């Protein structure tokens, strides 16, 4: 297997120059915020939140039941196995709970209300995707699938029920096959661990249904390859938010039209737009991802039901 994403300093994106935006660019971004950048007080509680229907989650008869808890946290039932993606049930995505981006749409449940889960896939170690409090709560009661380098972080907390995979590696879980697939992104939780652990997307392949979770990603040619190796998919989850300003975010986060392009590349029958409406991380107005998704669906001839978003907490069966 090619290991062009491995380097001496850590991991890298094969399709990008290694000149990632540095500290200077973060300052430039922060000093040049547009006037309409969302403010917490304006957007808190404006989006509807509903209670999940966990009874519906049991019914994997002909479809894939899904609940969206906000951001990239989904609960799915694929061929009778319950899967969580990037579970985040805390108030803030930050190293501390007294500062950092705070939820402007409340979490639809307290984590204690979560039904039993079999496996969890983690895309990368950013705070909005890997939440320590949530991980501690689920602990060894679930089977964790993580990209290369992250197992140690779990082990340090006493969590040992962890399988660590490189891109294109796969492991069975009961009747499913869990495949670690590429994404174009980066990692790091502090000042000195940039790209020391891998980032990924995940394919979850059942006998009846196939699902793909993008994690965080910029646009690349990876998705056509994933589709030709593992697709087509019945359902995908792809980010539609956290993309402005483009000069800074373009390599690492897709816009809604690029998300639709990934949906086409990956050959998914249906896709759920995620990574929006929950935390203010970037500069775009909070309703813009939905408006642009609708606009580009029309321009790109995507039927309305083929790429959808859910309400926070909503449970829906994807047939
Ligand atoms: Zn990220
Ligand atoms: Zn993210």
PDB file of C-alpha atoms and ligand atoms in Angstrom:
ATOM      1  CA  UNK A   1       0.000   0.000   0.000  1.00  0.00           C
ATOM      2  CA  UNK A   2       1.153   3.497  -0.802  1.00  0.00           C
ATOM      3  CA  UNK A   3       2.033   5.520   2.287  1.00  0.00           C
ATOM      4  CA  UNK A   4       2.379   8.944   0.693  1.00  0.00           C
ATOM      5  CA  UNK A   5       0.328  10.450   3.524  1.00  0.00           C
ATOM      6  CA  UNK A   6       3.034   9.403   6.032  1.00  0.00           C
ATOM      7  CA  UNK A   7       5.989  11.752   6.581  1.00  0.00           C
ATOM      8  CA  UNK A   8       8.797  12.103   9.086  1.00  0.00           C
ATOM      9  CA  UNK A   9       7.037  14.997  10.815  1.00  0.00           C
ATOM     10  CA  UNK A  10       3.676  13.264  10.998  1.00  0.00           C
ATOM     11  CA  UNK A  11       0.908  12.864   8.467  1.00  0.00           C
ATOM     12  CA  UNK A  12       0.280  14.915   5.326  1.00  0.00           C
ATOM     13  CA  UNK A  13      -2.293  15.463   2.590  1.00  0.00           C
ATOM     14  CA  UNK A  14      -0.979  13.870  -0.608  1.00  0.00           C
ATOM     15  CA  UNK A  15      -2.754  16.389  -2.853  1.00  0.00           C
ATOM     16  CA  UNK A  16      -1.660  19.562  -1.023  1.00  0.00           C
ATOM     17  CA  UNK A  17       1.648  21.384  -0.693  1.00  0.00           C
ATOM     18  CA  UNK A  18       2.937  21.049   2.861  1.00  0.00           C
ATOM     19  CA  UNK A  19       2.801  24.863   3.282  1.00  0.00           C
ATOM     20  CA  UNK A  20      -0.235  24.790   5.541  1.00  0.00           C
ATOM     21  CA  UNK A  21      -1.561  28.060   6.866  1.00  0.00           C
ATOM     22  CA  UNK A  22       0.460  29.001   9.923  1.00  0.00           C
ATOM     23  CA  UNK A  23      -0.023  31.173  12.970  1.00  0.00           C
ATOM     24  CA  UNK A  24       0.359  34.401  10.928  1.00  0.00           C
ATOM     25  CA  UNK A  25      -2.622  33.434   8.773  1.00  0.00           C
ATOM     26  CA  UNK A  26      -4.761  32.727  11.856  1.00  0.00           C
ATOM     27  CA  UNK A  27      -4.037  36.292  13.027  1.00  0.00           C
ATOM     28  CA  UNK A  28      -4.809  37.650   9.541  1.00  0.00           C
ATOM     29  CA  UNK A  29      -8.139  35.759   9.570  1.00  0.00           C
ATOM     30  CA  UNK A  30      -9.064  37.002  13.056  1.00  0.00           C
ATOM     31  CA  UNK A  31      -8.224  40.632  12.180  1.00  0.00           C
ATOM     32  CA  UNK A  32     -10.235  40.603   8.955  1.00  0.00           C
ATOM     33  CA  UNK A  33     -13.591  39.244  10.123  1.00  0.00           C
ATOM     34  CA  UNK A  34     -16.534  40.542   8.058  1.00  0.00           C
ATOM     35  CA  UNK A  35     -19.260  42.559   9.830  1.00  0.00           C
ATOM     36  CA  UNK A  36     -21.887  39.858   9.389  1.00  0.00           C
ATOM     37  CA  UNK A  37     -19.899  37.095  11.110  1.00  0.00           C
ATOM     38  CA  UNK A  38     -22.415  35.329  13.400  1.00  0.00           C
ATOM     39  CA  UNK A  39     -22.506  36.352  17.058  1.00  0.00           C
ATOM     40  CA  UNK A  40     -23.573  33.933  19.760  1.00  0.00           C
ATOM     41  CA  UNK A  41     -26.270  36.226  21.197  1.00  0.00           C
ATOM     42  CA  UNK A  42     -27.922  36.533  17.758  1.00  0.00           C
ATOM     43  CA  UNK A  43     -28.010  32.847  16.874  1.00  0.00           C
ATOM     44  CA  UNK A  44     -28.576  31.105  20.228  1.00  0.00           C
ATOM     45  CA  UNK A  45     -31.715  28.936  20.120  1.00  0.00           C
ATOM     46  CA  UNK A  46     -32.884  30.112  16.683  1.00  0.00           C
ATOM     47  CA  UNK A  47     -32.789  26.629  15.137  1.00  0.00           C
ATOM     48  CA  UNK A  48     -35.510  24.114  16.057  1.00  0.00           C
ATOM     49  CA  UNK A  49     -34.568  21.166  18.289  1.00  0.00           C
ATOM     50  CA  UNK A  50     -36.706  18.019  18.517  1.00  0.00           C
ATOM     51  CA  UNK A  51     -36.539  14.914  20.695  1.00  0.00           C
ATOM     52  CA  UNK A  52     -35.062  11.836  18.987  1.00  0.00           C
ATOM     53  CA  UNK A  53     -37.305   8.828  18.355  1.00  0.00           C
ATOM     54  CA  UNK A  54     -35.128   6.038  19.698  1.00  0.00           C
ATOM     55  CA  UNK A  55     -37.877   3.436  19.047  1.00  0.00           C
ATOM     56  CA  UNK A  56     -37.573   4.225  15.347  1.00  0.00           C
ATOM     57  CA  UNK A  57     -33.817   3.666  15.688  1.00  0.00           C
ATOM     58  CA  UNK A  58     -34.514  -0.040  16.412  1.00  0.00           C
ATOM     59  CA  UNK A  59     -36.245  -0.549  13.062  1.00  0.00           C
ATOM     60  CA  UNK A  60     -33.560  -1.378  10.515  1.00  0.00           C
ATOM     61  CA  UNK A  61     -35.973  -3.436   8.364  1.00  0.00           C
ATOM     62  CA  UNK A  62     -35.528  -1.909   4.949  1.00  0.00           C
ATOM     63  CA  UNK A  63     -33.729   1.314   5.630  1.00  0.00           C
ATOM     64  CA  UNK A  64     -31.096   3.052   7.707  1.00  0.00           C
ATOM     65  CA  UNK A  65     -32.515   4.807  10.788  1.00  0.00           C
ATOM     66  CA  UNK A  66     -30.497   7.921  11.626  1.00  0.00           C
ATOM     67  CA  UNK A  67     -30.584  10.500  14.433  1.00  0.00           C
ATOM     68  CA  UNK A  68     -28.630  13.766  14.151  1.00  0.00           C
ATOM     69  CA  UNK A  69     -27.501  15.266  17.481  1.00  0.00           C
ATOM     70  CA  UNK A  70     -25.975  18.344  15.801  1.00  0.00           C
ATOM     71  CA  UNK A  71     -22.584  19.017  14.203  1.00  0.00           C
ATOM     72  CA  UNK A  72     -21.053  15.681  13.022  1.00  0.00           C
ATOM     73  CA  UNK A  73     -22.685  13.469  15.672  1.00  0.00           C
ATOM     74  CA  UNK A  74     -24.967  10.851  14.147  1.00  0.00           C
ATOM     75  CA  UNK A  75     -26.474   7.645  15.499  1.00  0.00           C
ATOM     76  CA  UNK A  76     -27.186   5.043  12.815  1.00  0.00           C
ATOM     77  CA  UNK A  77     -28.507   1.499  12.723  1.00  0.00           C
ATOM     78  CA  UNK A  78     -26.878  -0.437   9.894  1.00  0.00           C
ATOM     79  CA  UNK A  79     -27.910  -4.063   9.556  1.00  0.00           C
ATOM     80  CA  UNK A  80     -28.836  -4.144  13.256  1.00  0.00           C
ATOM     81  CA  UNK A  81     -25.582  -2.595  14.549  1.00  0.00           C
ATOM     82  CA  UNK A  82     -25.738   0.814  16.271  1.00  0.00           C
ATOM     83  CA  UNK A  83     -23.026   3.230  15.244  1.00  0.00           C
ATOM     84  CA  UNK A  84     -22.117   6.699  16.497  1.00  0.00           C
ATOM     85  CA  UNK A  85     -20.030   9.127  14.436  1.00  0.00           C
ATOM     86  CA  UNK A  86     -17.821  11.778  16.119  1.00  0.00           C
ATOM     87  CA  UNK A  87     -20.009  11.942  19.256  1.00  0.00           C
ATOM     88  CA  UNK A  88     -19.948  15.383  20.864  1.00  0.00           C
ATOM     89  CA  UNK A  89     -22.345  15.935  23.780  1.00  0.00           C
ATOM     90  CA  UNK A  90     -20.572  18.735  25.673  1.00  0.00           C
ATOM     91  CA  UNK A  91     -21.416  22.447  25.906  1.00  0.00           C
ATOM     92  CA  UNK A  92     -18.190  23.655  24.302  1.00  0.00           C
ATOM     93  CA  UNK A  93     -15.700  22.246  21.790  1.00  0.00           C
ATOM     94  CA  UNK A  94     -12.577  23.381  23.601  1.00  0.00           C
ATOM     95  CA  UNK A  95      -9.826  22.088  25.891  1.00  0.00           C
ATOM     96  CA  UNK A  96     -11.735  23.719  28.773  1.00  0.00           C
ATOM     97  CA  UNK A  97     -15.459  24.053  29.475  1.00  0.00           C
ATOM     98  CA  UNK A  98     -15.287  27.708  30.616  1.00  0.00           C
ATOM     99  CA  UNK A  99     -14.094  29.121  27.263  1.00  0.00           C
ATOM    100  CA  UNK A 100     -14.133  28.259  23.585  1.00  0.00           C
ATOM    101  CA  UNK A 101     -16.934  27.788  21.014  1.00  0.00           C
ATOM    102  CA  UNK A 102     -20.205  27.195  22.858  1.00  0.00           C
ATOM    103  CA  UNK A 103     -23.225  25.376  21.463  1.00  0.00           C
ATOM    104  CA  UNK A 104     -25.779  27.862  20.095  1.00  0.00           C
ATOM    105  CA  UNK A 105     -28.287  25.079  19.448  1.00  0.00           C
ATOM    106  CA  UNK A 106     -28.831  22.955  22.553  1.00  0.00           C
ATOM    107  CA  UNK A 107     -27.944  19.283  22.514  1.00  0.00           C
ATOM    108  CA  UNK A 108     -31.221  17.380  21.879  1.00  0.00           C
ATOM    109  CA  UNK A 109     -30.501  14.881  24.698  1.00  0.00           C
ATOM    110  CA  UNK A 110     -28.369  14.491  27.753  1.00  0.00           C
ATOM    111  CA  UNK A 111     -25.767  11.834  27.025  1.00  0.00           C
ATOM    112  CA  UNK A 112     -27.318   9.638  29.748  1.00  0.00           C
ATOM    113  CA  UNK A 113     -30.419   9.299  27.504  1.00  0.00           C
ATOM    114  CA  UNK A 114     -28.384   7.744  24.679  1.00  0.00           C
ATOM    115  CA  UNK A 115     -29.446   4.153  23.871  1.00  0.00           C
ATOM    116  CA  UNK A 116     -26.854   1.336  23.870  1.00  0.00           C
ATOM    117  CA  UNK A 117     -24.339   1.764  21.072  1.00  0.00           C
ATOM    118  CA  UNK A 118     -22.105  -0.929  19.534  1.00  0.00           C
ATOM    119  CA  UNK A 119     -19.386   1.023  17.749  1.00  0.00           C
ATOM    120  CA  UNK A 120     -18.084   4.581  17.414  1.00  0.00           C
ATOM    121  CA  UNK A 121     -16.030   5.940  14.526  1.00  0.00           C
ATOM    122  CA  UNK A 122     -13.808   8.989  15.092  1.00  0.00           C
ATOM    123  CA  UNK A 123     -12.641  11.042  12.091  1.00  0.00           C
ATOM    124  CA  UNK A 124      -9.894  13.133  13.760  1.00  0.00           C
ATOM    125  CA  UNK A 125      -8.887  14.717  17.045  1.00  0.00           C
ATOM    126  CA  UNK A 126     -10.227  18.287  16.703  1.00  0.00           C
ATOM    127  CA  UNK A 127     -12.289  19.309  19.734  1.00  0.00           C
ATOM    128  CA  UNK A 128     -15.552  19.465  17.792  1.00  0.00           C
ATOM    129  CA  UNK A 129     -15.130  15.786  16.782  1.00  0.00           C
ATOM    130  CA  UNK A 130     -13.296  14.154  19.692  1.00  0.00           C
ATOM    131  CA  UNK A 131     -14.799  15.249  22.993  1.00  0.00           C
ATOM    132  CA  UNK A 132     -13.059  13.949  26.100  1.00  0.00           C
ATOM    133  CA  UNK A 133     -16.123  14.024  28.348  1.00  0.00           C
ATOM    134  CA  UNK A 134     -18.200  12.089  25.800  1.00  0.00           C
ATOM    135  CA  UNK A 135     -15.401   9.581  25.229  1.00  0.00           C
ATOM    136  CA  UNK A 136     -15.014   8.992  28.986  1.00  0.00           C
ATOM    137  CA  UNK A 137     -18.762   8.430  29.365  1.00  0.00           C
ATOM    138  CA  UNK A 138     -18.886   5.786  26.599  1.00  0.00           C
ATOM    139  CA  UNK A 139     -15.556   4.291  27.719  1.00  0.00           C
ATOM    140  CA  UNK A 140     -15.040   0.562  27.199  1.00  0.00           C
ATOM    141  CA  UNK A 141     -18.767  -0.099  26.671  1.00  0.00           C
ATOM    142  CA  UNK A 142     -18.408   0.600  22.951  1.00  0.00           C
ATOM    143  CA  UNK A 143     -15.926  -0.465  20.282  1.00  0.00           C
ATOM    144  CA  UNK A 144     -13.916   2.540  19.038  1.00  0.00           C
ATOM    145  CA  UNK A 145     -12.528   2.835  15.509  1.00  0.00           C
ATOM    146  CA  UNK A 146      -9.922   5.601  15.209  1.00  0.00           C
ATOM    147  CA  UNK A 147      -7.371   6.750  12.618  1.00  0.00           C
ATOM    148  CA  UNK A 148      -3.662   5.994  13.096  1.00  0.00           C
ATOM    149  CA  UNK A 149      -1.996   7.527  16.162  1.00  0.00           C
ATOM    150  CA  UNK A 150      -5.119   8.111  18.255  1.00  0.00           C
ATOM    151  CA  UNK A 151      -5.234   4.805  20.144  1.00  0.00           C
ATOM    152  CA  UNK A 152      -2.670   6.055  22.665  1.00  0.00           C
ATOM    153  CA  UNK A 153      -4.915   8.987  23.629  1.00  0.00           C
ATOM    154  CA  UNK A 154      -7.690   6.517  24.464  1.00  0.00           C
ATOM    155  CA  UNK A 155      -5.332   4.102  26.254  1.00  0.00           C
ATOM    156  CA  UNK A 156      -4.091   6.982  28.442  1.00  0.00           C
ATOM    157  CA  UNK A 157      -7.665   7.308  29.739  1.00  0.00           C
ATOM    158  CA  UNK A 158      -7.927   3.565  30.412  1.00  0.00           C
ATOM    159  CA  UNK A 159      -9.973   2.922  27.273  1.00  0.00           C
ATOM    160  CA  UNK A 160      -8.638  -0.186  25.558  1.00  0.00           C
ATOM    161  CA  UNK A 161     -11.558  -1.287  23.353  1.00  0.00           C
ATOM    162  CA  UNK A 162      -9.981   0.600  20.427  1.00  0.00           C
ATOM    163  CA  UNK A 163      -9.031  -0.389  16.887  1.00  0.00           C
ATOM    164  CA  UNK A 164      -6.632   1.970  15.118  1.00  0.00           C
ATOM    165  CA  UNK A 165      -6.509   1.898  11.309  1.00  0.00           C
ATOM    166  CA  UNK A 166      -4.564   3.521   8.493  1.00  0.00           C
ATOM    167  CA  UNK A 167      -6.268   4.678   5.273  1.00  0.00           C
ATOM    168  CA  UNK A 168      -7.628   1.718   3.297  1.00  0.00           C
ATOM    169  CA  UNK A 169      -7.288  -0.707   6.219  1.00  0.00           C
ATOM    170  CA  UNK A 170     -10.419  -2.523   7.292  1.00  0.00           C
ATOM    171  CA  UNK A 171     -11.656  -4.608  10.231  1.00  0.00           C
ATOM    172  CA  UNK A 172     -14.806  -6.651  10.581  1.00  0.00           C
ATOM    173  CA  UNK A 173     -17.303  -6.002  13.370  1.00  0.00           C
ATOM    174  CA  UNK A 174     -19.932  -8.776  13.509  1.00  0.00           C
ATOM    175  CA  UNK A 175     -21.589  -8.658  10.069  1.00  0.00           C
ATOM    176  CA  UNK A 176     -20.136  -5.248   9.148  1.00  0.00           C
ATOM    177  CA  UNK A 177     -16.841  -4.254   7.570  1.00  0.00           C
ATOM    178  CA  UNK A 178     -15.379  -0.972   8.885  1.00  0.00           C
ATOM    179  CA  UNK A 179     -12.990   0.711   6.459  1.00  0.00           C
ATOM    180  CA  UNK A 180     -10.785   3.711   7.249  1.00  0.00           C
ATOM    181  CA  UNK A 181     -10.809   5.914   4.123  1.00  0.00           C
ATOM    182  CA  UNK A 182      -8.925   9.124   3.198  1.00  0.00           C
ATOM    183  CA  UNK A 183      -9.979  12.727   3.801  1.00  0.00           C
ATOM    184  CA  UNK A 184      -8.144  16.003   3.172  1.00  0.00           C
ATOM    185  CA  UNK A 185      -7.809  17.675   6.532  1.00  0.00           C
ATOM    186  CA  UNK A 186      -5.400  18.051   9.471  1.00  0.00           C
ATOM    187  CA  UNK A 187      -5.194  17.250  13.167  1.00  0.00           C
ATOM    188  CA  UNK A 188      -4.047  18.683  16.480  1.00  0.00           C
ATOM    189  CA  UNK A 189      -5.391  19.570  19.922  1.00  0.00           C
ATOM    190  CA  UNK A 190      -2.531  21.787  21.126  1.00  0.00           C
ATOM    191  CA  UNK A 191       0.418  23.832  19.936  1.00  0.00           C
ATOM    192  CA  UNK A 192       2.832  20.963  19.387  1.00  0.00           C
ATOM    193  CA  UNK A 193       0.844  18.044  17.978  1.00  0.00           C
ATOM    194  CA  UNK A 194      -0.095  19.293  14.525  1.00  0.00           C
ATOM    195  CA  UNK A 195      -0.662  16.355  12.146  1.00  0.00           C
ATOM    196  CA  UNK A 196       0.849  13.857  14.605  1.00  0.00           C
ATOM    197  CA  UNK A 197      -2.292  11.716  14.360  1.00  0.00           C
ATOM    198  CA  UNK A 198      -4.152  10.817  11.184  1.00  0.00           C
ATOM    199  CA  UNK A 199      -7.542  12.118   9.978  1.00  0.00           C
ATOM    200  CA  UNK A 200      -9.952  10.028   7.957  1.00  0.00           C
ATOM    201  CA  UNK A 201     -13.380   9.332   6.611  1.00  0.00           C
ATOM    202  CA  UNK A 202     -15.070   5.962   7.277  1.00  0.00           C
ATOM    203  CA  UNK A 203     -16.993   3.465   5.171  1.00  0.00           C
ATOM    204  CA  UNK A 204     -19.323   1.098   7.008  1.00  0.00           C
ATOM    205  CA  UNK A 205     -20.280  -1.791   4.824  1.00  0.00           C
ATOM    206  CA  UNK A 206     -23.128  -4.123   5.743  1.00  0.00           C
ATOM    207  CA  UNK A 207     -24.583  -7.034   3.828  1.00  0.00           C
ATOM    208  CA  UNK A 208     -27.646  -4.943   3.032  1.00  0.00           C
ATOM    209  CA  UNK A 209     -26.556  -1.323   3.434  1.00  0.00           C
ATOM    210  CA  UNK A 210     -23.428   0.755   2.829  1.00  0.00           C
ATOM    211  CA  UNK A 211     -22.757   4.070   4.579  1.00  0.00           C
ATOM    212  CA  UNK A 212     -19.931   6.604   4.243  1.00  0.00           C
ATOM    213  CA  UNK A 213     -19.015   9.284   6.817  1.00  0.00           C
ATOM    214  CA  UNK A 214     -16.762  12.046   5.473  1.00  0.00           C
ATOM    215  CA  UNK A 215     -15.384  13.485   8.734  1.00  0.00           C
ATOM    216  CA  UNK A 216     -13.973  16.971   8.000  1.00  0.00           C
ATOM    217  CA  UNK A 217     -12.530  17.422   4.538  1.00  0.00           C
ATOM    218  CA  UNK A 218     -11.560  19.712   1.715  1.00  0.00           C
ATOM    219  CA  UNK A 219     -12.304  18.701  -1.859  1.00  0.00           C
ATOM    220  CA  UNK A 220      -9.927  16.219  -3.509  1.00  0.00           C
ATOM    221  CA  UNK A 221      -9.922  13.301  -5.931  1.00  0.00           C
ATOM    222  CA  UNK A 222     -10.082  10.847  -2.986  1.00  0.00           C
ATOM    223  CA  UNK A 223     -13.838  10.480  -3.185  1.00  0.00           C
ATOM    224  CA  UNK A 224     -14.009   9.029  -6.685  1.00  0.00           C
ATOM    225  CA  UNK A 225     -11.407   6.484  -5.582  1.00  0.00           C
ATOM    226  CA  UNK A 226     -13.352   5.597  -2.417  1.00  0.00           C
ATOM    227  CA  UNK A 227     -16.453   5.105  -4.517  1.00  0.00           C
ATOM    228  CA  UNK A 228     -14.710   2.893  -7.070  1.00  0.00           C
ATOM    229  CA  UNK A 229     -13.181   0.746  -4.313  1.00  0.00           C
ATOM    230  CA  UNK A 230     -16.094   0.560  -1.870  1.00  0.00           C
ATOM    231  CA  UNK A 231     -19.215   2.180  -3.353  1.00  0.00           C
ATOM    232  CA  UNK A 232     -21.820   2.834  -4.377  1.00  0.00           C
ATOM    233  CA  UNK A 233     -23.304   3.874  -1.030  1.00  0.00           C
ATOM    234  CA  UNK A 234     -26.888   3.915   0.210  1.00  0.00           C
ATOM    235  CA  UNK A 235     -26.248   6.852   2.522  1.00  0.00           C
ATOM    236  CA  UNK A 236     -23.481   9.381   3.188  1.00  0.00           C
ATOM    237  CA  UNK A 237     -22.903  12.211   5.687  1.00  0.00           C
ATOM    238  CA  UNK A 238     -20.942  15.179   4.316  1.00  0.00           C
ATOM    239  CA  UNK A 239     -20.119  18.576   5.907  1.00  0.00           C
ATOM    240  CA  UNK A 240     -21.815  21.678   4.518  1.00  0.00           C
ATOM    241  CA  UNK A 241     -20.596  24.262   7.073  1.00  0.00           C
ATOM    242  CA  UNK A 242     -17.357  25.866   8.403  1.00  0.00           C
ATOM    243  CA  UNK A 243     -15.999  27.055   5.049  1.00  0.00           C
ATOM    244  CA  UNK A 244     -15.420  30.867   5.289  1.00  0.00           C
ATOM    245  CA  UNK A 245     -13.088  32.637   4.621  1.00  0.00           C
ATOM    246  CA  UNK A 246     -12.223  30.580   1.549  1.00  0.00           C
ATOM    247  CA  UNK A 247      -8.595  31.802   1.258  1.00  0.00           C
ATOM    248  CA  UNK A 248      -8.009  30.123   4.624  1.00  0.00           C
ATOM    249  CA  UNK A 249     -10.498  27.231   4.776  1.00  0.00           C
ATOM    250  CA  UNK A 250     -10.475  26.015   1.158  1.00  0.00           C
ATOM    251  CA  UNK A 251      -7.928  23.181   1.525  1.00  0.00           C
ATOM    252  CA  UNK A 252      -9.583  21.779   4.672  1.00  0.00           C
ATOM    253  CA  UNK A 253     -13.358  22.454   4.520  1.00  0.00           C
ATOM    254  CA  UNK A 254     -15.782  22.146   1.605  1.00  0.00           C
ATOM    255  CA  UNK A 255     -18.526  24.585   0.571  1.00  0.00           C
ATOM    256  CA  UNK A 256     -22.079  23.280  -0.055  1.00  0.00           C
ATOM    257  CA  UNK A 257     -21.479  22.992  -3.834  1.00  0.00           C
ATOM    258  CA  UNK A 258     -18.295  21.002  -3.180  1.00  0.00           C
ATOM    259  CA  UNK A 259     -20.263  18.847  -0.716  1.00  0.00           C
ATOM    260  CA  UNK A 260     -22.726  18.082  -3.524  1.00  0.00           C
ATOM    261  CA  UNK A 261     -19.800  17.233  -5.798  1.00  0.00           C
ATOM    262  CA  UNK A 262     -18.527  14.770  -3.162  1.00  0.00           C
ATOM    263  CA  UNK A 263     -22.037  13.286  -2.947  1.00  0.00           C
ATOM    264  CA  UNK A 264     -21.857  12.716  -6.724  1.00  0.00           C
ATOM    265  CA  UNK A 265     -18.260  11.435  -6.634  1.00  0.00           C
ATOM    266  CA  UNK A 266     -18.987   8.983  -3.819  1.00  0.00           C
ATOM    267  CA  UNK A 267     -22.106   7.722  -5.643  1.00  0.00           C
ATOM    268  CA  UNK A 268     -24.433   7.870  -2.668  1.00  0.00           C
ATOM    269  CA  UNK A 269     -28.175   7.412  -3.148  1.00  0.00           C
ATOM    270  CA  UNK A 270     -28.858   9.903  -0.366  1.00  0.00           C
ATOM    271  CA  UNK A 271     -26.736  12.276   1.698  1.00  0.00           C
ATOM    272  CA  UNK A 272     -27.201  14.133   4.990  1.00  0.00           C
ATOM    273  CA  UNK A 273     -25.525  17.543   5.336  1.00  0.00           C
ATOM    274  CA  UNK A 274     -23.686  17.772   8.685  1.00  0.00           C
ATOM    275  CA  UNK A 275     -21.167  20.076  10.455  1.00  0.00           C
ATOM    276  CA  UNK A 276     -23.425  23.141  10.602  1.00  0.00           C
ATOM    277  CA  UNK A 277     -25.890  24.846  12.940  1.00  0.00           C
ATOM    278  CA  UNK A 278     -24.206  23.920  16.224  1.00  0.00           C
ATOM    279  CA  UNK A 279     -20.956  25.816  16.983  1.00  0.00           C
ATOM    280  CA  UNK A 280     -19.657  29.116  15.569  1.00  0.00           C
ATOM    281  CA  UNK A 281     -16.277  28.047  14.183  1.00  0.00           C
ATOM    282  CA  UNK A 282     -15.983  30.119  11.011  1.00  0.00           C
ATOM    283  CA  UNK A 283     -17.282  33.302   9.367  1.00  0.00           C
ATOM    284  CA  UNK A 284     -20.289  32.304   7.229  1.00  0.00           C
ATOM    285  CA  UNK A 285     -23.793  33.285   8.466  1.00  0.00           C
ATOM    286  CA  UNK A 286     -25.508  30.306  10.109  1.00  0.00           C
ATOM    287  CA  UNK A 287     -28.308  29.883   7.545  1.00  0.00           C
ATOM    288  CA  UNK A 288     -25.986  30.273   4.554  1.00  0.00           C
ATOM    289  CA  UNK A 289     -25.019  26.562   4.286  1.00  0.00           C
ATOM    290  CA  UNK A 290     -28.741  25.648   3.961  1.00  0.00           C
ATOM    291  CA  UNK A 291     -29.436  28.457   1.462  1.00  0.00           C
ATOM    292  CA  UNK A 292     -26.434  27.541  -0.683  1.00  0.00           C
ATOM    293  CA  UNK A 293     -27.265  23.829  -0.490  1.00  0.00           C
ATOM    294  CA  UNK A 294     -30.750  24.538  -1.895  1.00  0.00           C
ATOM    295  CA  UNK A 295     -29.362  26.878  -4.556  1.00  0.00           C
ATOM    296  CA  UNK A 296     -26.687  24.447  -5.769  1.00  0.00           C
ATOM    297  CA  UNK A 297     -29.041  21.444  -5.657  1.00  0.00           C
ATOM    298  CA  UNK A 298     -31.151  23.228  -8.268  1.00  0.00           C
ATOM    299  CA  UNK A 299     -28.121  24.318 -10.330  1.00  0.00           C
ATOM    300  CA  UNK A 300     -26.567  20.854 -10.188  1.00  0.00           C
ATOM    301  CA  UNK A 301     -29.849  18.994 -10.890  1.00  0.00           C
ATOM    302  CA  UNK A 302     -30.006  17.155  -7.566  1.00  0.00           C
ATOM    303  CA  UNK A 303     -33.560  16.036  -6.625  1.00  0.00           C
ATOM    304  CA  UNK A 304     -34.692  17.674  -3.327  1.00  0.00           C
ATOM    305  CA  UNK A 305     -34.703  14.412  -1.306  1.00  0.00           C
ATOM    306  CA  UNK A 306     -31.279  13.271  -2.431  1.00  0.00           C
ATOM    307  CA  UNK A 307     -29.193  15.648  -0.267  1.00  0.00           C
ATOM    308  CA  UNK A 308     -31.011  16.700   2.897  1.00  0.00           C
ATOM    309  CA  UNK A 309     -30.482  18.180   6.323  1.00  0.00           C
ATOM    310  CA  UNK A 310     -32.190  17.119   9.552  1.00  0.00           C
ATOM    311  CA  UNK A 311     -33.434  19.137  12.521  1.00  0.00           C
ATOM    312  CA  UNK A 312     -31.258  18.851  15.623  1.00  0.00           C
ATOM    313  CA  UNK A 313     -32.450  15.664  17.340  1.00  0.00           C
ATOM    314  CA  UNK A 314     -34.490  14.441  14.367  1.00  0.00           C
ATOM    315  CA  UNK A 315     -34.721  10.707  13.683  1.00  0.00           C
ATOM    316  CA  UNK A 316     -35.438   9.648  10.108  1.00  0.00           C
ATOM    317  CA  UNK A 317     -35.347   6.328   8.268  1.00  0.00           C
ATOM    318  CA  UNK A 318     -33.491   6.509   4.951  1.00  0.00           C
ATOM    319  CA  UNK A 319     -35.045   3.856   2.687  1.00  0.00           C
TER     320      UNK A 319
HETATM  321 ZN1  LIG B   1     -11.424  19.420  11.879  1.00  0.00          ZN
HETATM  322 ZN1  LIG B   2     -14.946  20.076  12.401  1.00  0.00          ZN
END
